[in-house]
Short mmCIF file of N, CA, C and O in Angstrom, two decimals:
data_model
loop_
_atom_site.label_atom_id
_atom_site.label_comp_id
_atom_site.label_asym_id
_atom_site.label_seq_id
_atom_site.Cartn_x
_atom_site.Cartn_y
_atom_site.Cartn_z
N PRO A 1 7.76 -1.14 -9.63
CA PRO A 1 6.96 -1.34 -8.41
C PRO A 1 6.50 -2.79 -8.28
O PRO A 1 6.31 -3.46 -9.29
N GLY A 2 6.33 -3.22 -7.04
CA GLY A 2 5.86 -4.56 -6.81
C GLY A 2 6.94 -5.58 -6.54
O GLY A 2 6.66 -6.74 -6.28
N TRP A 3 8.20 -5.15 -6.61
CA TRP A 3 9.33 -6.05 -6.40
C TRP A 3 10.35 -5.39 -5.47
O TRP A 3 10.42 -4.17 -5.39
N PHE A 4 11.13 -6.22 -4.77
CA PHE A 4 12.22 -5.68 -3.97
C PHE A 4 13.45 -6.55 -4.16
O PHE A 4 13.35 -7.72 -4.55
N ARG A 5 14.60 -5.98 -3.93
CA ARG A 5 15.85 -6.70 -4.12
C ARG A 5 16.30 -7.33 -2.81
O ARG A 5 16.27 -6.70 -1.75
N THR A 6 16.74 -8.55 -2.90
CA THR A 6 17.27 -9.27 -1.75
C THR A 6 18.40 -10.18 -2.25
O THR A 6 18.79 -10.08 -3.41
N THR A 7 18.90 -11.04 -1.41
CA THR A 7 19.93 -11.99 -1.82
C THR A 7 19.58 -13.39 -1.36
O THR A 7 18.85 -13.57 -0.38
N ASP A 8 20.12 -14.39 -2.05
CA ASP A 8 19.91 -15.78 -1.64
C ASP A 8 20.97 -16.19 -0.61
O ASP A 8 21.77 -15.36 -0.18
N ALA A 9 20.99 -17.45 -0.25
CA ALA A 9 21.91 -17.95 0.77
C ALA A 9 23.38 -17.78 0.37
O ALA A 9 24.26 -17.71 1.22
N ASN A 10 23.64 -17.71 -0.94
CA ASN A 10 25.01 -17.52 -1.43
C ASN A 10 25.32 -16.06 -1.73
O ASN A 10 26.30 -15.76 -2.39
N ASN A 11 24.45 -15.18 -1.27
CA ASN A 11 24.61 -13.74 -1.45
C ASN A 11 24.47 -13.29 -2.90
O ASN A 11 24.98 -12.24 -3.29
N ASN A 12 23.78 -14.08 -3.70
CA ASN A 12 23.48 -13.70 -5.07
C ASN A 12 22.24 -12.82 -5.07
O ASN A 12 21.28 -13.10 -4.35
N PRO A 13 22.22 -11.75 -5.87
CA PRO A 13 21.05 -10.87 -5.88
C PRO A 13 19.81 -11.56 -6.45
O PRO A 13 19.91 -12.35 -7.40
N LEU A 14 18.68 -11.28 -5.84
CA LEU A 14 17.38 -11.80 -6.27
C LEU A 14 16.36 -10.68 -6.25
O LEU A 14 16.46 -9.77 -5.44
N CYS A 15 15.37 -10.79 -7.10
CA CYS A 15 14.22 -9.91 -7.03
C CYS A 15 13.03 -10.75 -6.57
O CYS A 15 12.81 -11.84 -7.09
N GLN A 16 12.31 -10.25 -5.58
CA GLN A 16 11.13 -10.95 -5.07
C GLN A 16 9.94 -10.02 -5.11
O GLN A 16 10.08 -8.81 -4.95
N ARG A 17 8.77 -10.60 -5.30
CA ARG A 17 7.53 -9.83 -5.40
C ARG A 17 7.10 -9.35 -4.01
O ARG A 17 7.20 -10.07 -3.02
N CYS A 18 6.60 -8.12 -3.96
CA CYS A 18 6.02 -7.58 -2.73
C CYS A 18 4.71 -8.30 -2.42
O CYS A 18 4.08 -8.88 -3.30
N HIS A 19 4.27 -8.21 -1.17
CA HIS A 19 2.96 -8.72 -0.78
C HIS A 19 1.90 -8.07 -1.65
O HIS A 19 2.06 -6.92 -2.08
N SER A 20 0.81 -8.74 -1.89
CA SER A 20 -0.21 -8.25 -2.82
C SER A 20 -0.83 -6.92 -2.39
O SER A 20 -1.33 -6.17 -3.23
N THR A 21 -0.79 -6.58 -1.10
CA THR A 21 -1.35 -5.30 -0.67
C THR A 21 -0.39 -4.14 -0.87
O THR A 21 -0.80 -2.99 -0.83
N CYS A 22 0.89 -4.43 -1.08
CA CYS A 22 1.89 -3.38 -1.26
C CYS A 22 2.03 -3.00 -2.73
O CYS A 22 2.10 -3.86 -3.59
N LEU A 23 2.08 -1.71 -2.99
CA LEU A 23 2.45 -1.27 -4.33
C LEU A 23 3.96 -1.36 -4.47
O LEU A 23 4.49 -1.84 -5.46
N THR A 24 4.68 -0.89 -3.43
CA THR A 24 6.13 -1.03 -3.36
C THR A 24 6.51 -1.50 -1.96
O THR A 24 5.74 -1.32 -1.01
N CYS A 25 7.69 -2.09 -1.84
CA CYS A 25 8.15 -2.58 -0.53
C CYS A 25 9.67 -2.56 -0.50
O CYS A 25 10.32 -2.37 -1.53
N SER A 26 10.22 -2.76 0.69
CA SER A 26 11.67 -2.85 0.81
C SER A 26 12.02 -3.81 1.94
O SER A 26 11.23 -4.01 2.86
N LEU A 27 13.15 -4.44 1.83
CA LEU A 27 13.71 -5.38 2.81
C LEU A 27 12.96 -6.71 2.87
O LEU A 27 13.57 -7.76 2.84
N THR A 28 11.64 -6.68 2.99
CA THR A 28 10.83 -7.90 2.98
C THR A 28 9.57 -7.65 2.14
O THR A 28 9.19 -6.51 1.90
N ALA A 29 8.90 -8.74 1.77
CA ALA A 29 7.69 -8.63 0.94
C ALA A 29 6.57 -7.87 1.64
O ALA A 29 5.77 -7.19 1.00
N ALA A 30 6.49 -7.97 2.96
CA ALA A 30 5.40 -7.35 3.71
C ALA A 30 5.75 -5.99 4.28
O ALA A 30 4.94 -5.37 4.96
N ASN A 31 6.95 -5.49 4.04
CA ASN A 31 7.36 -4.17 4.52
C ASN A 31 7.01 -3.13 3.45
O ASN A 31 7.85 -2.71 2.66
N CYS A 32 5.74 -2.74 3.43
CA CYS A 32 5.24 -1.84 2.39
C CYS A 32 5.82 -0.44 2.54
O CYS A 32 5.95 0.08 3.64
N THR A 33 6.14 0.16 1.40
CA THR A 33 6.57 1.56 1.38
C THR A 33 5.53 2.43 0.66
O THR A 33 5.58 3.65 0.77
N SER A 34 4.62 1.80 -0.08
CA SER A 34 3.46 2.47 -0.65
C SER A 34 2.40 1.42 -0.93
O SER A 34 2.70 0.22 -0.97
N CYS A 35 1.16 1.88 -1.11
CA CYS A 35 0.02 0.96 -1.20
C CYS A 35 -0.75 1.13 -2.50
O CYS A 35 -0.59 2.13 -3.21
N GLN A 36 -1.63 0.17 -2.77
CA GLN A 36 -2.52 0.25 -3.92
C GLN A 36 -3.38 1.51 -3.78
O GLN A 36 -3.57 2.03 -2.69
N ALA A 37 -3.96 1.96 -4.86
CA ALA A 37 -4.66 3.25 -4.93
C ALA A 37 -5.72 3.46 -3.86
O ALA A 37 -5.88 4.56 -3.36
N SER A 38 -6.45 2.45 -3.47
CA SER A 38 -7.56 2.64 -2.53
C SER A 38 -7.16 2.42 -1.07
O SER A 38 -8.01 2.42 -0.19
N GLN A 39 -5.87 2.25 -0.80
CA GLN A 39 -5.43 1.95 0.56
C GLN A 39 -4.49 3.02 1.11
O GLN A 39 -3.99 3.86 0.37
N PHE A 40 -4.29 2.94 2.42
CA PHE A 40 -3.40 3.85 3.14
C PHE A 40 -2.24 3.07 3.73
O PHE A 40 -2.41 1.94 4.19
N LEU A 41 -1.08 3.68 3.76
CA LEU A 41 0.09 3.08 4.40
C LEU A 41 0.09 3.42 5.88
O LEU A 41 0.11 4.60 6.25
N ASN A 42 0.03 2.41 6.73
CA ASN A 42 0.18 2.60 8.17
C ASN A 42 1.68 2.70 8.43
O ASN A 42 2.39 1.71 8.34
N VAL A 43 2.15 3.91 8.72
CA VAL A 43 3.59 4.15 8.83
C VAL A 43 4.23 3.44 10.02
O VAL A 43 5.41 3.16 10.00
N SER A 44 3.45 3.12 11.04
CA SER A 44 4.04 2.46 12.21
C SER A 44 4.26 0.97 11.98
O SER A 44 5.16 0.38 12.56
N SER A 45 3.47 0.36 11.11
CA SER A 45 3.61 -1.08 10.87
C SER A 45 4.06 -1.40 9.45
O SER A 45 4.25 -2.57 9.11
N SER A 46 4.21 -0.38 8.60
CA SER A 46 4.58 -0.57 7.20
C SER A 46 3.64 -1.54 6.49
O SER A 46 4.06 -2.37 5.70
N SER A 47 2.35 -1.41 6.81
CA SER A 47 1.34 -2.27 6.19
C SER A 47 0.28 -1.40 5.53
O SER A 47 0.12 -0.23 5.88
N CYS A 48 -0.44 -1.98 4.59
CA CYS A 48 -1.50 -1.25 3.89
C CYS A 48 -2.85 -1.60 4.49
O CYS A 48 -3.14 -2.76 4.77
N VAL A 49 -3.66 -0.58 4.72
CA VAL A 49 -4.98 -0.75 5.34
C VAL A 49 -6.03 -0.01 4.51
O VAL A 49 -5.71 0.92 3.77
N ASP A 50 -7.28 -0.45 4.63
CA ASP A 50 -8.36 0.18 3.89
C ASP A 50 -8.74 1.54 4.46
O ASP A 50 -9.20 2.41 3.74
N ALA A 51 -8.56 1.70 5.77
CA ALA A 51 -8.91 2.95 6.44
C ALA A 51 -8.06 3.10 7.69
O ALA A 51 -7.62 2.11 8.28
N CYS A 52 -7.86 4.33 8.11
CA CYS A 52 -7.11 4.62 9.34
C CYS A 52 -8.14 4.72 10.47
O CYS A 52 -8.66 5.80 10.73
N GLN A 53 -8.43 3.60 11.11
CA GLN A 53 -9.53 3.56 12.07
C GLN A 53 -9.10 3.53 13.53
O GLN A 53 -9.94 3.54 14.41
N LEU A 54 -7.83 3.48 13.80
CA LEU A 54 -7.39 3.44 15.19
C LEU A 54 -7.51 4.82 15.81
O LEU A 54 -7.19 5.83 15.17
N PRO A 55 -7.95 4.90 17.07
CA PRO A 55 -7.98 6.20 17.75
C PRO A 55 -6.57 6.80 17.78
O PRO A 55 -5.60 6.10 18.03
N GLY A 56 -6.49 8.07 17.51
CA GLY A 56 -5.18 8.72 17.53
C GLY A 56 -4.46 8.68 16.20
O GLY A 56 -3.30 9.07 16.12
N TRP A 57 -5.12 8.21 15.14
CA TRP A 57 -4.51 8.15 13.82
C TRP A 57 -5.37 8.90 12.82
O TRP A 57 -6.58 8.96 12.95
N LEU A 58 -4.74 9.47 11.82
CA LEU A 58 -5.42 10.29 10.83
C LEU A 58 -5.07 9.81 9.43
O LEU A 58 -3.92 9.48 9.14
N ALA A 59 -6.07 9.76 8.55
CA ALA A 59 -5.84 9.47 7.14
C ALA A 59 -5.30 10.73 6.49
O ALA A 59 -5.99 11.73 6.37
N TYR A 60 -4.08 10.71 6.11
CA TYR A 60 -3.40 11.85 5.49
C TYR A 60 -3.50 11.65 3.98
O TYR A 60 -2.70 10.92 3.38
N THR A 61 -4.51 12.23 3.36
CA THR A 61 -4.85 11.91 1.98
C THR A 61 -3.84 12.40 0.95
O THR A 61 -3.76 11.85 -0.14
N SER A 62 -3.05 13.40 1.26
CA SER A 62 -2.11 13.93 0.27
C SER A 62 -1.05 12.90 -0.13
O SER A 62 -0.57 12.91 -1.25
N ASN A 63 -0.72 11.99 0.79
CA ASN A 63 0.24 10.94 0.45
C ASN A 63 -0.25 9.55 0.83
O ASN A 63 0.53 8.60 0.89
N SER A 64 -1.55 9.41 1.10
CA SER A 64 -2.18 8.12 1.38
C SER A 64 -1.51 7.35 2.52
O SER A 64 -1.20 6.18 2.41
N THR A 65 -1.29 8.05 3.64
CA THR A 65 -0.71 7.40 4.80
C THR A 65 -1.60 7.60 6.03
O THR A 65 -2.39 8.53 6.09
N CYS A 66 -1.45 6.71 6.98
CA CYS A 66 -2.05 6.86 8.30
C CYS A 66 -0.94 7.38 9.20
O CYS A 66 0.10 6.74 9.34
N VAL A 67 -1.16 8.54 9.78
CA VAL A 67 -0.14 9.14 10.64
C VAL A 67 -0.70 9.36 12.03
O VAL A 67 -1.90 9.56 12.21
N ALA A 68 0.18 9.31 13.00
CA ALA A 68 -0.23 9.47 14.39
C ALA A 68 -0.55 10.93 14.69
O ALA A 68 0.14 11.84 14.23
N CYS A 69 -1.61 11.13 15.44
CA CYS A 69 -1.94 12.46 15.94
C CYS A 69 -0.95 12.82 17.04
O CYS A 69 -0.20 11.98 17.52
N ASP A 70 -0.96 14.06 17.45
CA ASP A 70 -0.14 14.47 18.58
C ASP A 70 -0.47 13.56 19.76
O ASP A 70 -1.65 13.27 20.01
N PRO A 71 0.51 13.09 20.50
CA PRO A 71 0.27 12.18 21.61
C PRO A 71 -0.69 12.73 22.67
O PRO A 71 -1.32 11.95 23.39
N ALA A 72 -0.82 14.03 22.77
CA ALA A 72 -1.72 14.63 23.75
C ALA A 72 -3.19 14.52 23.32
O ALA A 72 -4.08 14.77 24.11
N CYS A 73 -3.42 14.14 22.06
CA CYS A 73 -4.78 14.07 21.52
C CYS A 73 -5.29 12.63 21.47
O CYS A 73 -4.52 11.71 21.21
N ARG A 74 -6.57 12.46 21.70
CA ARG A 74 -7.19 11.14 21.55
C ARG A 74 -7.54 10.88 20.10
O ARG A 74 -7.39 9.78 19.58
N THR A 75 -8.02 11.92 19.40
CA THR A 75 -8.28 11.87 17.97
C THR A 75 -7.86 13.19 17.36
O THR A 75 -7.62 14.16 18.07
N CYS A 76 -7.77 13.23 16.04
CA CYS A 76 -7.48 14.48 15.36
C CYS A 76 -8.22 14.49 14.03
O CYS A 76 -8.59 13.45 13.50
N THR A 77 -8.45 15.69 13.52
CA THR A 77 -9.21 15.82 12.28
C THR A 77 -8.46 16.60 11.22
O THR A 77 -8.93 16.69 10.11
N ASN A 78 -7.33 17.18 11.54
CA ASN A 78 -6.53 17.91 10.58
C ASN A 78 -5.16 17.28 10.47
O ASN A 78 -4.88 16.29 11.12
N GLN A 79 -4.28 17.90 9.71
CA GLN A 79 -2.95 17.37 9.56
C GLN A 79 -2.25 17.34 10.90
O GLN A 79 -2.42 18.23 11.72
N PRO A 80 -1.44 16.29 11.15
CA PRO A 80 -0.70 16.22 12.42
C PRO A 80 0.32 17.34 12.51
O PRO A 80 0.78 17.85 11.50
N GLN A 81 0.65 17.72 13.71
CA GLN A 81 1.63 18.80 13.92
C GLN A 81 3.02 18.23 13.93
O GLN A 81 3.28 17.18 14.29
#
């Protein structure tokens, strides 16, 4: 964790460190696929946040992600459908 594979200008494989907020990442340093223990993964932006505070988003604690509520809802308090 903390590194992702990429290539240099000559197509040689390289390992690069993920952004400090990402536990794991892919494709780029800031494209988080999981977050540090106290953070949530915002699935729409692939970024790590301290809390899911946007209207229409829910902190899904079982996998530490922020997920969108049903589009018909302004807010939600349970698991998304």
